[in-house]
Amino acid sequence: MADVLALVEAQLRESFGEPDARAAVTFLGAERIEVLRFASSADGRPLVRYVTLGMSARPMTDPLDTAPDPLRGPRAELILSLRAGAADTDQVLRPLAVLAASPQVEGVVIAPGNSLDTGEPLWPRAPFSAVLVAENGGLVPDLPLDDPLDPVRFLPLLPMTPTEAAWKRVHGAPALHERWLTHSTDLRDPLRRAVPLS
């Protein structure tokens, strides 16, 4: 398992450079999850990326499978990108680690289009407690592993306000994406308001 995580970290360093901070969280019944922070910029503005490390050590399995394959199954890590300096977003480390541990702890299989809810603000006074899992491949290429292991996918997380999360449950992820695009929503803004939904 350590070899998989070493390959994952090497892939992250190749994509984002050296992390400027890292923190580790351990949950009962789960292996340690680390969260790496990478400083970056986009459109000339500072950006911070938080990336989990540890979720991909084991494949995600269907909780109803009574004899899961210990090698085969989807593997992933989570990426959250935010504008730097507008909020105390470093407090997202624990909620992000909770989401990354959910496949081990709760038997959740995380995939694009899923909604994940932490039940609390992602950071102090954040207008978000939920995220939408976006498609992989845009920020960090998938990491192929030796057979029979599935590749590791790096899944971006898009913060959702409570009204957006409720609207997504009714109308679906593509419809919410369309709303965001129509209104040129900056999904990296840690203080943004909900997109108009009517």
PDB file of C-alpha atoms in Angstrom:
ATOM      1  CA  MET A   1       0.000   0.000   0.000  1.00  0.00           C
ATOM      2  CA  ALA A   2       2.857   2.361   0.824  1.00  0.00           C
ATOM      3  CA  ASP A   3       4.164   1.963  -2.740  1.00  0.00           C
ATOM      4  CA  VAL A   4       0.811   3.166  -4.155  1.00  0.00           C
ATOM      5  CA  LEU A   5       0.884   6.247  -1.934  1.00  0.00           C
ATOM      6  CA  ALA A   6       4.490   6.994  -2.878  1.00  0.00           C
ATOM      7  CA  LEU A   7       3.494   6.905  -6.556  1.00  0.00           C
ATOM      8  CA  VAL A   8       0.482   9.114  -5.834  1.00  0.00           C
ATOM      9  CA  GLU A   9       2.602  11.697  -4.022  1.00  0.00           C
ATOM     10  CA  ALA A  10       5.130  11.707  -6.866  1.00  0.00           C
ATOM     11  CA  GLN A  11       2.285  12.352  -9.337  1.00  0.00           C
ATOM     12  CA  LEU A  12       1.019  15.231  -7.214  1.00  0.00           C
ATOM     13  CA  ARG A  13       4.478  16.794  -6.962  1.00  0.00           C
ATOM     14  CA  GLU A  14       4.861  16.530 -10.721  1.00  0.00           C
ATOM     15  CA  SER A  15       1.549  18.334 -11.236  1.00  0.00           C
ATOM     16  CA  PHE A  16       1.664  20.946  -8.436  1.00  0.00           C
ATOM     17  CA  GLY A  17       5.271  21.145  -7.221  1.00  0.00           C
ATOM     18  CA  GLU A  18       6.316  20.769  -3.599  1.00  0.00           C
ATOM     19  CA  PRO A  19       3.592  20.935  -0.942  1.00  0.00           C
ATOM     20  CA  ASP A  20       3.999  23.842   1.461  1.00  0.00           C
ATOM     21  CA  ALA A  21       2.220  22.055   4.317  1.00  0.00           C
ATOM     22  CA  ARG A  22       0.768  18.682   5.227  1.00  0.00           C
ATOM     23  CA  ALA A  23      -1.342  17.313   8.051  1.00  0.00           C
ATOM     24  CA  ALA A  24      -2.340  13.796   9.058  1.00  0.00           C
ATOM     25  CA  VAL A  25      -5.641  12.634  10.537  1.00  0.00           C
ATOM     26  CA  THR A  26      -6.406   9.149  11.851  1.00  0.00           C
ATOM     27  CA  PHE A  27      -9.916   7.784  12.328  1.00  0.00           C
ATOM     28  CA  LEU A  28     -10.998   4.719  14.261  1.00  0.00           C
ATOM     29  CA  GLY A  29     -11.233   1.789  11.854  1.00  0.00           C
ATOM     30  CA  ALA A  30      -9.385   3.557   9.036  1.00  0.00           C
ATOM     31  CA  GLU A  31      -5.829   4.045   7.899  1.00  0.00           C
ATOM     32  CA  ARG A  32      -4.178   7.444   8.233  1.00  0.00           C
ATOM     33  CA  ILE A  33      -5.261  10.149   5.791  1.00  0.00           C
ATOM     34  CA  GLU A  34      -2.933  13.012   4.989  1.00  0.00           C
ATOM     35  CA  VAL A  35      -3.909  16.307   3.393  1.00  0.00           C
ATOM     36  CA  LEU A  36      -1.252  18.119   1.378  1.00  0.00           C
ATOM     37  CA  ARG A  37      -1.475  21.844   0.644  1.00  0.00           C
ATOM     38  CA  PHE A  38      -0.029  23.294  -2.549  1.00  0.00           C
ATOM     39  CA  ALA A  39       0.295  27.018  -3.226  1.00  0.00           C
ATOM     40  CA  SER A  40      -0.432  27.996  -6.811  1.00  0.00           C
ATOM     41  CA  SER A  41      -2.009  30.737  -8.883  1.00  0.00           C
ATOM     42  CA  ALA A  42      -4.695  31.056 -11.542  1.00  0.00           C
ATOM     43  CA  ASP A  43      -5.609  34.144 -13.544  1.00  0.00           C
ATOM     44  CA  GLY A  44      -2.815  35.951 -11.700  1.00  0.00           C
ATOM     45  CA  ARG A  45      -4.484  35.355  -8.324  1.00  0.00           C
ATOM     46  CA  PRO A  46      -3.124  33.162  -5.505  1.00  0.00           C
ATOM     47  CA  LEU A  47      -4.705  29.751  -5.208  1.00  0.00           C
ATOM     48  CA  VAL A  48      -4.384  26.957  -2.676  1.00  0.00           C
ATOM     49  CA  ARG A  49      -5.026  23.307  -3.457  1.00  0.00           C
ATOM     50  CA  TYR A  50      -5.770  20.751  -0.743  1.00  0.00           C
ATOM     51  CA  VAL A  51      -5.202  17.144  -1.823  1.00  0.00           C
ATOM     52  CA  THR A  52      -5.822  13.970   0.161  1.00  0.00           C
ATOM     53  CA  LEU A  53      -3.203  11.246   0.364  1.00  0.00           C
ATOM     54  CA  GLY A  54      -4.200   7.837   1.707  1.00  0.00           C
ATOM     55  CA  MET A  55      -7.660   7.245   0.276  1.00  0.00           C
ATOM     56  CA  SER A  56      -6.153   5.388  -2.703  1.00  0.00           C
ATOM     57  CA  ALA A  57      -4.248   2.890  -0.547  1.00  0.00           C
ATOM     58  CA  ARG A  58      -7.261   0.556  -0.792  1.00  0.00           C
ATOM     59  CA  PRO A  59      -9.843   0.124  -3.537  1.00  0.00           C
ATOM     60  CA  MET A  60     -13.344   1.405  -2.851  1.00  0.00           C
ATOM     61  CA  THR A  61     -15.872  -1.425  -2.681  1.00  0.00           C
ATOM     62  CA  ASP A  62     -19.640  -1.715  -2.740  1.00  0.00           C
ATOM     63  CA  PRO A  63     -20.833  -2.001   0.886  1.00  0.00           C
ATOM     64  CA  LEU A  64     -23.277  -4.739  -0.205  1.00  0.00           C
ATOM     65  CA  ASP A  65     -20.458  -6.914  -1.578  1.00  0.00           C
ATOM     66  CA  THR A  66     -19.926  -9.673   0.979  1.00  0.00           C
ATOM     67  CA  ALA A  67     -16.576 -10.742  -0.489  1.00  0.00           C
ATOM     68  CA  PRO A  68     -14.874  -7.630  -1.884  1.00  0.00           C
ATOM     69  CA  ASP A  69     -11.722  -8.042  -3.950  1.00  0.00           C
ATOM     70  CA  PRO A  70      -8.796  -6.649  -1.897  1.00  0.00           C
ATOM     71  CA  LEU A  71      -6.986  -5.502  -5.063  1.00  0.00           C
ATOM     72  CA  ARG A  72      -9.557  -4.592  -7.717  1.00  0.00           C
ATOM     73  CA  GLY A  73     -11.848  -1.611  -7.496  1.00  0.00           C
ATOM     74  CA  PRO A  74     -11.749   2.149  -8.049  1.00  0.00           C
ATOM     75  CA  ARG A  75      -9.060   4.160  -6.286  1.00  0.00           C
ATOM     76  CA  ALA A  76      -9.102   7.915  -5.876  1.00  0.00           C
ATOM     77  CA  GLU A  77      -7.815  10.976  -4.060  1.00  0.00           C
ATOM     78  CA  LEU A  78      -9.710  14.266  -3.590  1.00  0.00           C
ATOM     79  CA  ILE A  79      -8.654  17.785  -4.665  1.00  0.00           C
ATOM     80  CA  LEU A  80     -10.155  21.041  -3.406  1.00  0.00           C
ATOM     81  CA  SER A  81      -8.969  24.284  -5.062  1.00  0.00           C
ATOM     82  CA  LEU A  82      -9.746  27.666  -3.459  1.00  0.00           C
ATOM     83  CA  ARG A  83      -8.758  31.299  -3.796  1.00  0.00           C
ATOM     84  CA  ALA A  84      -6.176  32.067  -1.123  1.00  0.00           C
ATOM     85  CA  GLY A  85      -6.442  34.735   1.551  1.00  0.00           C
ATOM     86  CA  ALA A  86     -10.190  35.432   1.600  1.00  0.00           C
ATOM     87  CA  ALA A  87     -11.060  32.950   4.377  1.00  0.00           C
ATOM     88  CA  ASP A  88      -9.419  30.609   6.881  1.00  0.00           C
ATOM     89  CA  THR A  89      -9.628  27.696   4.467  1.00  0.00           C
ATOM     90  CA  ASP A  90      -6.812  25.724   6.145  1.00  0.00           C
ATOM     91  CA  GLN A  91      -9.485  24.567   8.596  1.00  0.00           C
ATOM     92  CA  VAL A  92     -10.846  22.383   5.757  1.00  0.00           C
ATOM     93  CA  LEU A  93      -8.164  19.790   6.448  1.00  0.00           C
ATOM     94  CA  ARG A  94     -10.198  17.706   8.891  1.00  0.00           C
ATOM     95  CA  PRO A  95     -13.502  17.776   6.933  1.00  0.00           C
ATOM     96  CA  LEU A  96     -11.567  16.822   3.791  1.00  0.00           C
ATOM     97  CA  ALA A  97      -9.889  13.944   5.615  1.00  0.00           C
ATOM     98  CA  VAL A  98     -13.327  12.801   6.863  1.00  0.00           C
ATOM     99  CA  LEU A  99     -14.567  12.636   3.265  1.00  0.00           C
ATOM    100  CA  ALA A 100     -11.443  10.751   2.178  1.00  0.00           C
ATOM    101  CA  ALA A 101     -11.889   8.222   4.999  1.00  0.00           C
ATOM    102  CA  SER A 102     -15.564   7.581   4.193  1.00  0.00           C
ATOM    103  CA  PRO A 103     -14.847   4.691   1.757  1.00  0.00           C
ATOM    104  CA  GLN A 104     -13.026   2.819   4.560  1.00  0.00           C
ATOM    105  CA  VAL A 105     -15.307   3.837   7.412  1.00  0.00           C
ATOM    106  CA  GLU A 106     -18.733   3.845   5.733  1.00  0.00           C
ATOM    107  CA  GLY A 107     -18.215   1.765   2.585  1.00  0.00           C
ATOM    108  CA  VAL A 108     -18.903   4.751   0.320  1.00  0.00           C
ATOM    109  CA  VAL A 109     -17.777   4.548  -3.316  1.00  0.00           C
ATOM    110  CA  ILE A 110     -16.926   8.113  -4.361  1.00  0.00           C
ATOM    111  CA  ALA A 111     -17.391   8.886  -8.060  1.00  0.00           C
ATOM    112  CA  PRO A 112     -18.027  11.917 -10.301  1.00  0.00           C
ATOM    113  CA  GLY A 113     -21.534  13.296  -9.834  1.00  0.00           C
ATOM    114  CA  ASN A 114     -21.736  12.294  -6.158  1.00  0.00           C
ATOM    115  CA  SER A 115     -22.667  14.786  -3.450  1.00  0.00           C
ATOM    116  CA  LEU A 116     -20.712  14.528  -0.204  1.00  0.00           C
ATOM    117  CA  ASP A 117     -21.876  16.335   2.924  1.00  0.00           C
ATOM    118  CA  THR A 118     -19.776  16.907   6.031  1.00  0.00           C
ATOM    119  CA  GLY A 119     -22.724  18.109   8.135  1.00  0.00           C
ATOM    120  CA  GLU A 120     -20.772  21.209   9.172  1.00  0.00           C
ATOM    121  CA  PRO A 121     -19.140  24.202   7.454  1.00  0.00           C
ATOM    122  CA  LEU A 122     -16.045  23.195   5.507  1.00  0.00           C
ATOM    123  CA  TRP A 123     -14.116  25.926   7.367  1.00  0.00           C
ATOM    124  CA  PRO A 124     -15.184  28.590   9.915  1.00  0.00           C
ATOM    125  CA  ARG A 125     -18.111  30.658   8.573  1.00  0.00           C
ATOM    126  CA  ALA A 126     -17.972  28.858   5.228  1.00  0.00           C
ATOM    127  CA  PRO A 127     -21.229  29.023   3.229  1.00  0.00           C
ATOM    128  CA  PHE A 128     -20.657  25.376   2.234  1.00  0.00           C
ATOM    129  CA  SER A 129     -21.003  22.053   4.032  1.00  0.00           C
ATOM    130  CA  ALA A 130     -21.273  19.872   0.909  1.00  0.00           C
ATOM    131  CA  VAL A 131     -19.246  19.300  -2.238  1.00  0.00           C
ATOM    132  CA  LEU A 132     -19.992  17.977  -5.696  1.00  0.00           C
ATOM    133  CA  VAL A 133     -17.475  15.450  -7.046  1.00  0.00           C
ATOM    134  CA  ALA A 134     -16.332  16.551 -10.513  1.00  0.00           C
ATOM    135  CA  GLU A 135     -14.808  14.563 -13.370  1.00  0.00           C
ATOM    136  CA  ASN A 136     -11.222  13.395 -13.029  1.00  0.00           C
ATOM    137  CA  GLY A 137      -8.378  14.058 -15.442  1.00  0.00           C
ATOM    138  CA  GLY A 138      -8.446  17.847 -15.646  1.00  0.00           C
ATOM    139  CA  LEU A 139      -6.015  18.854 -12.887  1.00  0.00           C
ATOM    140  CA  VAL A 140      -3.952  15.701 -12.384  1.00  0.00           C
ATOM    141  CA  PRO A 141      -3.782  12.836 -14.902  1.00  0.00           C
ATOM    142  CA  ASP A 142      -4.981   9.427 -13.765  1.00  0.00           C
ATOM    143  CA  LEU A 143      -2.161   7.338 -12.311  1.00  0.00           C
ATOM    144  CA  PRO A 144      -1.954   3.850 -13.848  1.00  0.00           C
ATOM    145  CA  LEU A 145      -0.920   1.038 -11.512  1.00  0.00           C
ATOM    146  CA  ASP A 146       0.316  -2.469 -12.240  1.00  0.00           C
ATOM    147  CA  ASP A 147      -2.325  -5.105 -13.007  1.00  0.00           C
ATOM    148  CA  PRO A 148      -4.645  -6.039 -11.458  1.00  0.00           C
ATOM    149  CA  LEU A 149      -4.879  -2.671  -9.669  1.00  0.00           C
ATOM    150  CA  ASP A 150      -7.206   0.006 -11.056  1.00  0.00           C
ATOM    151  CA  PRO A 151      -5.663   3.431 -11.781  1.00  0.00           C
ATOM    152  CA  VAL A 152      -5.800   6.169  -9.168  1.00  0.00           C
ATOM    153  CA  ARG A 153      -8.129   8.989 -10.186  1.00  0.00           C
ATOM    154  CA  PHE A 154      -7.822  12.511  -8.796  1.00  0.00           C
ATOM    155  CA  LEU A 155     -11.324  13.859  -8.226  1.00  0.00           C
ATOM    156  CA  PRO A 156     -11.903  17.629  -7.922  1.00  0.00           C
ATOM    157  CA  LEU A 157     -14.418  18.763  -5.299  1.00  0.00           C
ATOM    158  CA  LEU A 158     -16.705  21.742  -5.979  1.00  0.00           C
ATOM    159  CA  PRO A 159     -18.195  23.366  -2.836  1.00  0.00           C
ATOM    160  CA  MET A 160     -22.003  23.661  -2.834  1.00  0.00           C
ATOM    161  CA  THR A 161     -24.228  25.887  -0.718  1.00  0.00           C
ATOM    162  CA  PRO A 162     -27.171  24.140   1.008  1.00  0.00           C
ATOM    163  CA  THR A 163     -29.604  25.473  -1.614  1.00  0.00           C
ATOM    164  CA  GLU A 164     -27.369  24.265  -4.448  1.00  0.00           C
ATOM    165  CA  ALA A 165     -27.038  20.825  -2.839  1.00  0.00           C
ATOM    166  CA  ALA A 166     -30.827  20.565  -2.466  1.00  0.00           C
ATOM    167  CA  TRP A 167     -31.357  21.728  -6.067  1.00  0.00           C
ATOM    168  CA  LYS A 168     -28.798  19.209  -7.323  1.00  0.00           C
ATOM    169  CA  ARG A 169     -30.649  16.359  -5.568  1.00  0.00           C
ATOM    170  CA  VAL A 170     -33.769  17.222  -7.584  1.00  0.00           C
ATOM    171  CA  HIS A 171     -32.288  18.261 -10.938  1.00  0.00           C
ATOM    172  CA  GLY A 172     -28.961  16.397 -11.077  1.00  0.00           C
ATOM    173  CA  ALA A 173     -25.306  17.338 -11.328  1.00  0.00           C
ATOM    174  CA  PRO A 174     -25.303  18.298 -15.058  1.00  0.00           C
ATOM    175  CA  ALA A 175     -28.094  20.826 -14.472  1.00  0.00           C
ATOM    176  CA  LEU A 176     -26.188  22.417 -11.587  1.00  0.00           C
ATOM    177  CA  HIS A 177     -23.019  22.560 -13.689  1.00  0.00           C
ATOM    178  CA  GLU A 178     -25.034  24.323 -16.401  1.00  0.00           C
ATOM    179  CA  ARG A 179     -26.282  26.910 -13.872  1.00  0.00           C
ATOM    180  CA  TRP A 180     -22.742  27.574 -12.705  1.00  0.00           C
ATOM    181  CA  LEU A 181     -21.534  28.007 -16.293  1.00  0.00           C
ATOM    182  CA  THR A 182     -24.452  30.245 -17.267  1.00  0.00           C
ATOM    183  CA  HIS A 183     -23.708  32.607 -14.388  1.00  0.00           C
ATOM    184  CA  SER A 184     -19.878  32.423 -14.740  1.00  0.00           C
ATOM    185  CA  THR A 185     -19.642  31.219 -11.151  1.00  0.00           C
ATOM    186  CA  ASP A 186     -16.169  31.284  -9.596  1.00  0.00           C
ATOM    187  CA  LEU A 187     -16.256  27.905  -7.865  1.00  0.00           C
ATOM    188  CA  ARG A 188     -12.905  28.633  -6.212  1.00  0.00           C
ATOM    189  CA  ASP A 189     -14.257  31.659  -4.333  1.00  0.00           C
ATOM    190  CA  PRO A 190     -14.478  30.597  -0.656  1.00  0.00           C
ATOM    191  CA  LEU A 191     -17.039  33.352   0.068  1.00  0.00           C
ATOM    192  CA  ARG A 192     -19.289  33.085  -3.002  1.00  0.00           C
ATOM    193  CA  ARG A 193     -23.073  33.140  -2.779  1.00  0.00           C
ATOM    194  CA  ALA A 194     -25.392  30.490  -4.192  1.00  0.00           C
ATOM    195  CA  VAL A 195     -25.955  30.665  -7.926  1.00  0.00           C
ATOM    196  CA  PRO A 196     -29.475  31.839  -8.951  1.00  0.00           C
ATOM    197  CA  LEU A 197     -31.578  28.683  -9.266  1.00  0.00           C
ATOM    198  CA  SER A 198     -34.926  30.005 -10.523  1.00  0.00           C
TER     199      SER A 198
END
